[in-house]
Coordinates of N, CA, C and O in Angstrom, one line a residue:
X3 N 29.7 60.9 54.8 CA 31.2 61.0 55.0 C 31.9 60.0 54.1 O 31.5 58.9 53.9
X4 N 32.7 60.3 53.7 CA 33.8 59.4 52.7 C 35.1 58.9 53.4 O 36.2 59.3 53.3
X5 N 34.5 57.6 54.0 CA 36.3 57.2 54.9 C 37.6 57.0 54.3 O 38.6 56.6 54.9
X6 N 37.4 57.3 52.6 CA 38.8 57.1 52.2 C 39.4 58.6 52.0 O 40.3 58.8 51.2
X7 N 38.9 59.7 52.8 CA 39.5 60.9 52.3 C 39.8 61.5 54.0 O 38.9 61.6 54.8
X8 N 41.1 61.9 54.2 CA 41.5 62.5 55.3 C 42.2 63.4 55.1 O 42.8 63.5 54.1
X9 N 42.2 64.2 56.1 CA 42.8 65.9 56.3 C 43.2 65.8 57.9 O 42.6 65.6 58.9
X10 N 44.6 66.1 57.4 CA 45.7 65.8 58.5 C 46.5 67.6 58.6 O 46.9 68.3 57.7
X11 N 46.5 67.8 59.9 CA 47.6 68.7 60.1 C 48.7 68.7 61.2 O 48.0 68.3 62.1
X12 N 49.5 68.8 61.5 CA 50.5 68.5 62.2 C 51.7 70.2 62.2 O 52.4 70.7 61.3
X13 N 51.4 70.3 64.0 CA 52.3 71.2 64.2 C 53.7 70.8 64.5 O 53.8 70.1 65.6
X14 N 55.0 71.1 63.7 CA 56.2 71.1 64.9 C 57.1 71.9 65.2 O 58.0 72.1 64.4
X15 N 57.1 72.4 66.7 CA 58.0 73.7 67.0 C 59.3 72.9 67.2 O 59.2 71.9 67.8
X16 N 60.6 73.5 66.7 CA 61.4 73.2 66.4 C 62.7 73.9 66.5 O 62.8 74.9 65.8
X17 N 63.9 73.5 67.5 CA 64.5 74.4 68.3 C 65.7 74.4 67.1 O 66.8 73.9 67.3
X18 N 65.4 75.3 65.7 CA 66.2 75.7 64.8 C 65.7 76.9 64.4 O 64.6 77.3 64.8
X19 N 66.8 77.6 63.3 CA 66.0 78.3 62.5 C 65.2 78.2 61.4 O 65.2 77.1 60.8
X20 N 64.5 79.1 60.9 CA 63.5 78.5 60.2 C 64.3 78.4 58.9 O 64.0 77.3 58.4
X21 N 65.4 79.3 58.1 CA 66.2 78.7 57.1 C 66.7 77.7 56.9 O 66.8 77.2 55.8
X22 N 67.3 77.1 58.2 CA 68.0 75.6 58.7 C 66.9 74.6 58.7 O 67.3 73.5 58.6
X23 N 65.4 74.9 58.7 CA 64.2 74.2 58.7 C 63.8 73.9 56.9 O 63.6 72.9 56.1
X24 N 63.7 74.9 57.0 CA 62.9 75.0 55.8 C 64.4 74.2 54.3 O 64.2 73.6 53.3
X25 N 65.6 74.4 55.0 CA 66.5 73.6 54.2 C 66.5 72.2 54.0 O 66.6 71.7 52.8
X26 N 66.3 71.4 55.0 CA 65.8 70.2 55.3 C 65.1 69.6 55.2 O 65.2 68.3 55.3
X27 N 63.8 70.3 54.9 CA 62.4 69.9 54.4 C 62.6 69.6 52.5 O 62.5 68.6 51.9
X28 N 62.9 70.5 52.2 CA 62.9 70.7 51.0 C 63.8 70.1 50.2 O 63.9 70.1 48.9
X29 N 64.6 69.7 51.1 CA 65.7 67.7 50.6 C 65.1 66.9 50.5 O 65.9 66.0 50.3
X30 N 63.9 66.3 50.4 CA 63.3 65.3 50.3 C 64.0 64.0 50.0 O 63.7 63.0 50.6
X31 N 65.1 64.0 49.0 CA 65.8 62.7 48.9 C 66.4 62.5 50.4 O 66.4 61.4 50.8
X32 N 67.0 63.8 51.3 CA 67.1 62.9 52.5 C 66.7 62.6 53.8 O 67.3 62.6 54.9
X33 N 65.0 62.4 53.3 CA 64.2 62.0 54.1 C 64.4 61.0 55.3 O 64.3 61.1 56.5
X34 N 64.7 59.8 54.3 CA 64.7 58.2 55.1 C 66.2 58.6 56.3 O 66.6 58.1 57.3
X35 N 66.9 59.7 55.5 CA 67.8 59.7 56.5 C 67.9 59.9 58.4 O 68.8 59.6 59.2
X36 N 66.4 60.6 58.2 CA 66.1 61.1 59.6 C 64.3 61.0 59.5 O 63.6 61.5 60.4
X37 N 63.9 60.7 58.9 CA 62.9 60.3 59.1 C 62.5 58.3 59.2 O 62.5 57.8 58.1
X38 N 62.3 57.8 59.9 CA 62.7 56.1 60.2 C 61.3 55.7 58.8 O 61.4 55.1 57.7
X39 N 60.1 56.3 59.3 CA 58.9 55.5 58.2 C 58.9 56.1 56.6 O 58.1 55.7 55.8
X40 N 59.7 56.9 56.3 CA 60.3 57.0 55.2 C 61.2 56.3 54.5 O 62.3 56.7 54.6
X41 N 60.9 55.2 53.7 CA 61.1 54.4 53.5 C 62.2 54.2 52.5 O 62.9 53.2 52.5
X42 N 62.3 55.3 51.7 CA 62.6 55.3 50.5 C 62.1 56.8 49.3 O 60.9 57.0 48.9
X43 N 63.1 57.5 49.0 CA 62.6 58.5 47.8 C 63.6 58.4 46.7 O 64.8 58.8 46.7
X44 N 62.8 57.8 45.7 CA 63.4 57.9 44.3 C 63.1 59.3 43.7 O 62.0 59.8 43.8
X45 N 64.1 59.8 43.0 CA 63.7 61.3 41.9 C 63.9 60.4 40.8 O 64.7 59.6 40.3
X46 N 62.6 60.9 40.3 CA 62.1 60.9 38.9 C 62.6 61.9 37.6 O 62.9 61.7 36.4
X47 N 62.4 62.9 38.5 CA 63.1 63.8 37.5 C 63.1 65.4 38.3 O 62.6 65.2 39.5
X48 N 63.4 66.8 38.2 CA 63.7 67.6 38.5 C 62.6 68.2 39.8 O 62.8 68.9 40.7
X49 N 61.8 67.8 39.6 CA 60.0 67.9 40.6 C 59.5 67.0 41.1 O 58.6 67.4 41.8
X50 N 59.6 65.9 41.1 CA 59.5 64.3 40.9 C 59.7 63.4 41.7 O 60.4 62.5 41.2
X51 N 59.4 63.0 43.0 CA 59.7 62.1 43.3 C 58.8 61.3 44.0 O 57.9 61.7 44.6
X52 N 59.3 59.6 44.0 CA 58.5 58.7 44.5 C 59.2 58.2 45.7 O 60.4 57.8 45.7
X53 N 58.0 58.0 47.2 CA 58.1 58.3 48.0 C 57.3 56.5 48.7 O 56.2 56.2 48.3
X54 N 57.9 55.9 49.4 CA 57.3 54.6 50.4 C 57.5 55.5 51.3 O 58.4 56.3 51.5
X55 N 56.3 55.1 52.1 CA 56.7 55.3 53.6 C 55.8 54.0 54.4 O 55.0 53.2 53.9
X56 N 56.1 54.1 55.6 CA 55.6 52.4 56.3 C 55.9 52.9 58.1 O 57.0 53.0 58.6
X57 N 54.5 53.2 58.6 CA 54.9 53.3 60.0 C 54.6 52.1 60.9 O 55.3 51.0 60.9
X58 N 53.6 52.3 61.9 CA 53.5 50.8 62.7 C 52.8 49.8 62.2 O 53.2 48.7 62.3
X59 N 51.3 50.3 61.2 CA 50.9 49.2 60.7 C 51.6 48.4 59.7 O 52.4 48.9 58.9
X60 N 51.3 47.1 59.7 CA 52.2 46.4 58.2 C 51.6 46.7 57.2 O 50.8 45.8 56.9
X61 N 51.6 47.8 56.3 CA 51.3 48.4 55.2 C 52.3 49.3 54.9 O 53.1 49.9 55.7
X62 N 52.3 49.5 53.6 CA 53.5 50.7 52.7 C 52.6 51.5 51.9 O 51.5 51.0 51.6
X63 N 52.9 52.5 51.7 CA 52.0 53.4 50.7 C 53.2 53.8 49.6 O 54.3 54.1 50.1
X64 N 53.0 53.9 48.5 CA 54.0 54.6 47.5 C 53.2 55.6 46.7 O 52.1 55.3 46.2
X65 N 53.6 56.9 46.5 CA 53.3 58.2 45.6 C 54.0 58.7 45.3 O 55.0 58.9 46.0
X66 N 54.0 59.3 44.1 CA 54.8 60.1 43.7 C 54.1 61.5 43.9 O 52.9 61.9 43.7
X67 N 55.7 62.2 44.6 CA 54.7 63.8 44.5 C 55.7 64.6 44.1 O 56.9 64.6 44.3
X68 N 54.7 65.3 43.3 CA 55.3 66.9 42.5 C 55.1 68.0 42.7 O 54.0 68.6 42.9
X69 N 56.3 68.5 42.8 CA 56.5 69.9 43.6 C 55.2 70.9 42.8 O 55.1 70.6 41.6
X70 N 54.5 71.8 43.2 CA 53.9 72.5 42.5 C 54.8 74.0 42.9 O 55.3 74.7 42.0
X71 N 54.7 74.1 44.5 CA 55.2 75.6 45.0 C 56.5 75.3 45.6 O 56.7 74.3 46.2
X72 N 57.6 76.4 45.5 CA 58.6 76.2 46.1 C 59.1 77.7 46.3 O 59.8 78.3 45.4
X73 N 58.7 78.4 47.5 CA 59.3 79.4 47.8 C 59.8 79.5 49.2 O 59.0 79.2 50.1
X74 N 61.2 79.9 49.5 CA 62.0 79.7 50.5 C 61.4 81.1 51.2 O 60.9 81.0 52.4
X75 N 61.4 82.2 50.5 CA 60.6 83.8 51.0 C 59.6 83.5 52.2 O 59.7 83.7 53.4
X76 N 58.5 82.9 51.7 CA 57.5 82.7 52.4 C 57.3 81.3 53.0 O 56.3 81.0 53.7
X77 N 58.3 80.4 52.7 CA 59.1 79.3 54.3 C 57.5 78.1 53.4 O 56.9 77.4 54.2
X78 N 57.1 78.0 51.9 CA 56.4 77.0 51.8 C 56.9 76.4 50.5 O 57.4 76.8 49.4
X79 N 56.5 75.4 50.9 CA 57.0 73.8 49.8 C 55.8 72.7 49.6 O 55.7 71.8 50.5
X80 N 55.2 72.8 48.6 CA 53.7 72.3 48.1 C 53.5 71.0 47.3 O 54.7 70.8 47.1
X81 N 53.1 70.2 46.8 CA 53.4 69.4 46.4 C 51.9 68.4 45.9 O 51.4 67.9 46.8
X82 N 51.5 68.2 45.0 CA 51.0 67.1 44.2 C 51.2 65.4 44.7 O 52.3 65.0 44.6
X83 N 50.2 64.6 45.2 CA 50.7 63.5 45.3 C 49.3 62.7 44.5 O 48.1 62.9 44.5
X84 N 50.2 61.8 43.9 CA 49.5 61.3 43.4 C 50.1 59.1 43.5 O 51.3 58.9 43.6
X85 N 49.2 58.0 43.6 CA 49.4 56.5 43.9 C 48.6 55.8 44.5 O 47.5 55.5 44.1
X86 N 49.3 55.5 45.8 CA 48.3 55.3 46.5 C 47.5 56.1 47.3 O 46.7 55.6 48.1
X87 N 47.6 57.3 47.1 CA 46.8 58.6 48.0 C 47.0 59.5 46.5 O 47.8 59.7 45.6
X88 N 46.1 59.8 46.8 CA 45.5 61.2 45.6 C 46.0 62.4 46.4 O 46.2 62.2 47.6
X89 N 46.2 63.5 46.0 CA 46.0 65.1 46.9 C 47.1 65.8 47.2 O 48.1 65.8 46.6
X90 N 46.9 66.3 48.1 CA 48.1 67.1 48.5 C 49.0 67.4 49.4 O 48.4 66.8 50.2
X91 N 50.0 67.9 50.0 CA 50.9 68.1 51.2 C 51.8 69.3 51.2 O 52.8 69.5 50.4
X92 N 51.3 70.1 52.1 CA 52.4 71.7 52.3 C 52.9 71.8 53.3 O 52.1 71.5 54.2
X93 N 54.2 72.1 53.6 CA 54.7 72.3 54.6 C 54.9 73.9 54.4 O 55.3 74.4 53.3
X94 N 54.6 74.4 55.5 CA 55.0 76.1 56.1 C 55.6 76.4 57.1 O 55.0 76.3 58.2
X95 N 56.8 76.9 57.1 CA 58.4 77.0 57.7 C 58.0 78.8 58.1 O 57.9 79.7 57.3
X96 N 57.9 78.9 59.4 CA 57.7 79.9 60.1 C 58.5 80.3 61.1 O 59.0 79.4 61.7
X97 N 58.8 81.6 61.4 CA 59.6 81.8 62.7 C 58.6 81.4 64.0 O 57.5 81.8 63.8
X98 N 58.7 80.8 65.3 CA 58.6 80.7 66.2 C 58.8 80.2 67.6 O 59.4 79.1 68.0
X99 N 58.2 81.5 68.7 CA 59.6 81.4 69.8 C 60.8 81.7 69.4 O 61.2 82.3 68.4
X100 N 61.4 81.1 70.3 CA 62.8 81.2 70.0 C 63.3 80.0 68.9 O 64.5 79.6 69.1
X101 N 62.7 79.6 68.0 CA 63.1 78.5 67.1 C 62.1 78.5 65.8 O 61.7 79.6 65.4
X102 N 61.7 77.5 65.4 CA 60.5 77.4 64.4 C 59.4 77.1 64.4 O 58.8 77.2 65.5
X103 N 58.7 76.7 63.2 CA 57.0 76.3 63.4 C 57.2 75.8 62.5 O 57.9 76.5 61.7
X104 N 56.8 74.6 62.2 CA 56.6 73.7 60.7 C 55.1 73.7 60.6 O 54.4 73.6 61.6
X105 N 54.6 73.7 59.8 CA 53.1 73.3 60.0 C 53.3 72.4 58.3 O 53.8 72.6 57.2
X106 N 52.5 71.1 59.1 CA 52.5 70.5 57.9 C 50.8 69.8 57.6 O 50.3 69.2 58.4
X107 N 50.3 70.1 56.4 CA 48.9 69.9 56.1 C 49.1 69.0 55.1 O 50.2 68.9 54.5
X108 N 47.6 67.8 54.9 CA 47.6 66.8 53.8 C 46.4 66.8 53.6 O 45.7 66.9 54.6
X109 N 46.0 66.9 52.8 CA 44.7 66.5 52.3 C 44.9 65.1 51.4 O 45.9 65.0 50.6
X110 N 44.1 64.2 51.7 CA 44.3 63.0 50.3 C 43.3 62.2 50.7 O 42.9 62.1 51.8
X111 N 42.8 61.5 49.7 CA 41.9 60.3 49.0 C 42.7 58.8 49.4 O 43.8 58.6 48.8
X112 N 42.5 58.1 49.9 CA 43.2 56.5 49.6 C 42.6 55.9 48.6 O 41.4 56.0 48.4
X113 N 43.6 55.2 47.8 CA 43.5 54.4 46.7 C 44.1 53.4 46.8 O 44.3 53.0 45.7
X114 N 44.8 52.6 47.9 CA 45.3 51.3 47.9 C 44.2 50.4 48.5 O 43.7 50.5 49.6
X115 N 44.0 49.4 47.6 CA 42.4 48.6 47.6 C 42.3 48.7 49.1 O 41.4 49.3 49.6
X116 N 43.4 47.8 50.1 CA 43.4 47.4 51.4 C 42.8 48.3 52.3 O 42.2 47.9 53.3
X117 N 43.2 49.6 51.9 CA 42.6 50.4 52.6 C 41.5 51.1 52.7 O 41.1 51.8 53.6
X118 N 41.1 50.9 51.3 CA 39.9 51.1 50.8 C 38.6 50.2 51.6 O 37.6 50.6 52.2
X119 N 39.3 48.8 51.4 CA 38.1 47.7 52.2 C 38.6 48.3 53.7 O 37.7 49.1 54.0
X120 N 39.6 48.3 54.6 CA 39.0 48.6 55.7 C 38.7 50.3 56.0 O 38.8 50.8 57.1
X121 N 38.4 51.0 55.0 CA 38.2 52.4 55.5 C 37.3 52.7 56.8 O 37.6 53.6 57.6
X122 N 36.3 51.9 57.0 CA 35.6 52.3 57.9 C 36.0 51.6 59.3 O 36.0 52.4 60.3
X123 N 36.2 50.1 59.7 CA 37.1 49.8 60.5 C 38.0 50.1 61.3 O 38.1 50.2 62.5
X124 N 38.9 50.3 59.9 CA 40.3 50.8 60.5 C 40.5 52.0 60.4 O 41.7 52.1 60.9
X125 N 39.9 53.4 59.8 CA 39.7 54.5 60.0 C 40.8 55.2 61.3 O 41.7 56.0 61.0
X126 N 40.3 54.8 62.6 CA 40.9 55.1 64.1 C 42.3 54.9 63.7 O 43.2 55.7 63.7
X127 N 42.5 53.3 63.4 CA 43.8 52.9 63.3 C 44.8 54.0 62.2 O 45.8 54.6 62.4
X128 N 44.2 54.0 61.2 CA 45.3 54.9 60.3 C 45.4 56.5 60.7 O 46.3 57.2 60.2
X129 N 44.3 56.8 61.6 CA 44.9 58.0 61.9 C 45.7 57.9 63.2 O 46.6 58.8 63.3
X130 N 45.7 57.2 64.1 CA 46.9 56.7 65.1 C 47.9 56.9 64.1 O 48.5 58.0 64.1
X131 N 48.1 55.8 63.2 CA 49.3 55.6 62.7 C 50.4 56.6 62.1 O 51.6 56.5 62.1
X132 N 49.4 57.5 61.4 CA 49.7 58.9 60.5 C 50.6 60.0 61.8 O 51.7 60.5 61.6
X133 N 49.6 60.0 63.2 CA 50.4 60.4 64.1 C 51.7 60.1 65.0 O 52.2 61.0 65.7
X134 N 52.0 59.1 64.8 CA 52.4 58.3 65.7 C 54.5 58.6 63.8 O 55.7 58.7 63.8
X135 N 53.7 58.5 63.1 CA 54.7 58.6 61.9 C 55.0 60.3 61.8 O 55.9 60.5 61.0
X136 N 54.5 61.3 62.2 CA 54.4 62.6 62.4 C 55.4 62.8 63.6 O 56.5 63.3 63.6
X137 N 54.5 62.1 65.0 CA 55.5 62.2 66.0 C 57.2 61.9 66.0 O 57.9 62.6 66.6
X138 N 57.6 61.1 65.5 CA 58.7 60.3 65.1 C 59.5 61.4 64.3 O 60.4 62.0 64.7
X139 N 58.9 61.7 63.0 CA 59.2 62.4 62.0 C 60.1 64.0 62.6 O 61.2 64.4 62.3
X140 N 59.0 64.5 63.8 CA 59.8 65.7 64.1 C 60.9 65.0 65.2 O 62.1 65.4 65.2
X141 N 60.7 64.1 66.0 CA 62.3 63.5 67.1 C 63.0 63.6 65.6 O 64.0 64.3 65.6
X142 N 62.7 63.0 64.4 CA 64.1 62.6 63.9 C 64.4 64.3 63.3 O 65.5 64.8 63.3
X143 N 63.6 64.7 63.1 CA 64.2 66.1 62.3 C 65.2 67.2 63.3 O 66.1 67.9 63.1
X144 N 64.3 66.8 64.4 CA 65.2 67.5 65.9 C 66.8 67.1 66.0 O 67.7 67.9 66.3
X145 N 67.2 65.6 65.6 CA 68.3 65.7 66.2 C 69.1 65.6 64.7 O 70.3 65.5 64.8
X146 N 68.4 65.5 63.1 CA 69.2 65.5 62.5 C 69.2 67.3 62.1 O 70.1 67.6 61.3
X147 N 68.3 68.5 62.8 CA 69.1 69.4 62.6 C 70.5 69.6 63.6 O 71.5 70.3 63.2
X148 N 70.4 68.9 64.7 CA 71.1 69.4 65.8 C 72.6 68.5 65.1 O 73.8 68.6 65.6
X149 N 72.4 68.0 64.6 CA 73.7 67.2 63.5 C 74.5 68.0 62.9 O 75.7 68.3 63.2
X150 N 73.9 68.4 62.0 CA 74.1 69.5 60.6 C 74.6 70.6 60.9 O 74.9 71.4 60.1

């Protein structure tokens, strides 16, 4: 097994529509606005942007990720990451219930030494953490759609 490579998915049903969903996602500069461990998104340029985020542990990760797919039709937004995590991240904006489905997938490599030395250690911990920044992520998305 290779402890620097994890595969994360995260469901969140979501009492919007999926247009109003899928609008919000695909802002990425106004992430940190409603998302708290989002730290920060610089655009680089038209596809481009570099992204901190920092949940409970005291660590930051920075990548830049590039849009590869962007279709509103089929509710998905794809993306290249590349820094301290190598790989990838899609979100898929779906109708469900009476509201949405976000489903969000990551595949990635770590590449920030620190986490490299504790891959196998702290393993448990960083996937706590990843959840625990997921959980958060949809409270904040919940009330900055009910904002908008």
């Amino acid at each position: 097994m290779d402890w620097t490579h994890y595969r994360f998915l995260s469901l969140w049903p979501l009492p919007a529509p999926p247009a109003a969903v899928y609008s919000a996602l695909e802002r990425v500069e106004d992430y940190p606005r409603w998302w708290p461990q989002v730290r920060s998104v610089t655009r680089l340029d038209d596809t481009t942007g570099l992204i901190t985020i920092r949940s409970l542990l005291p660590y930051a990760i920075t990548f830049a990720a590039r849009e590869v797919r962007r279709d509103p039709a089929a509710g998905v937004l794809h993306s290249e990451l590349s820094g301290d995590v190598d790989g990838w991240a899609r979100w898929t904006v779906t109708a469900g219930g009476p509201g949405t489905l976000a489903r969000y997938e990551q595949v990635v490599e770590v590449n920030k030494p620190l986490l490299r030395r504790l891959a196998v250690p702290g393993r448990p911990l960083f996937r706590a953490n990843h959840r625990l920044m997921m959980r958060s992520g949809r409270r904040g998305l919940v009330a900055y759609l009910g904002a908008v």
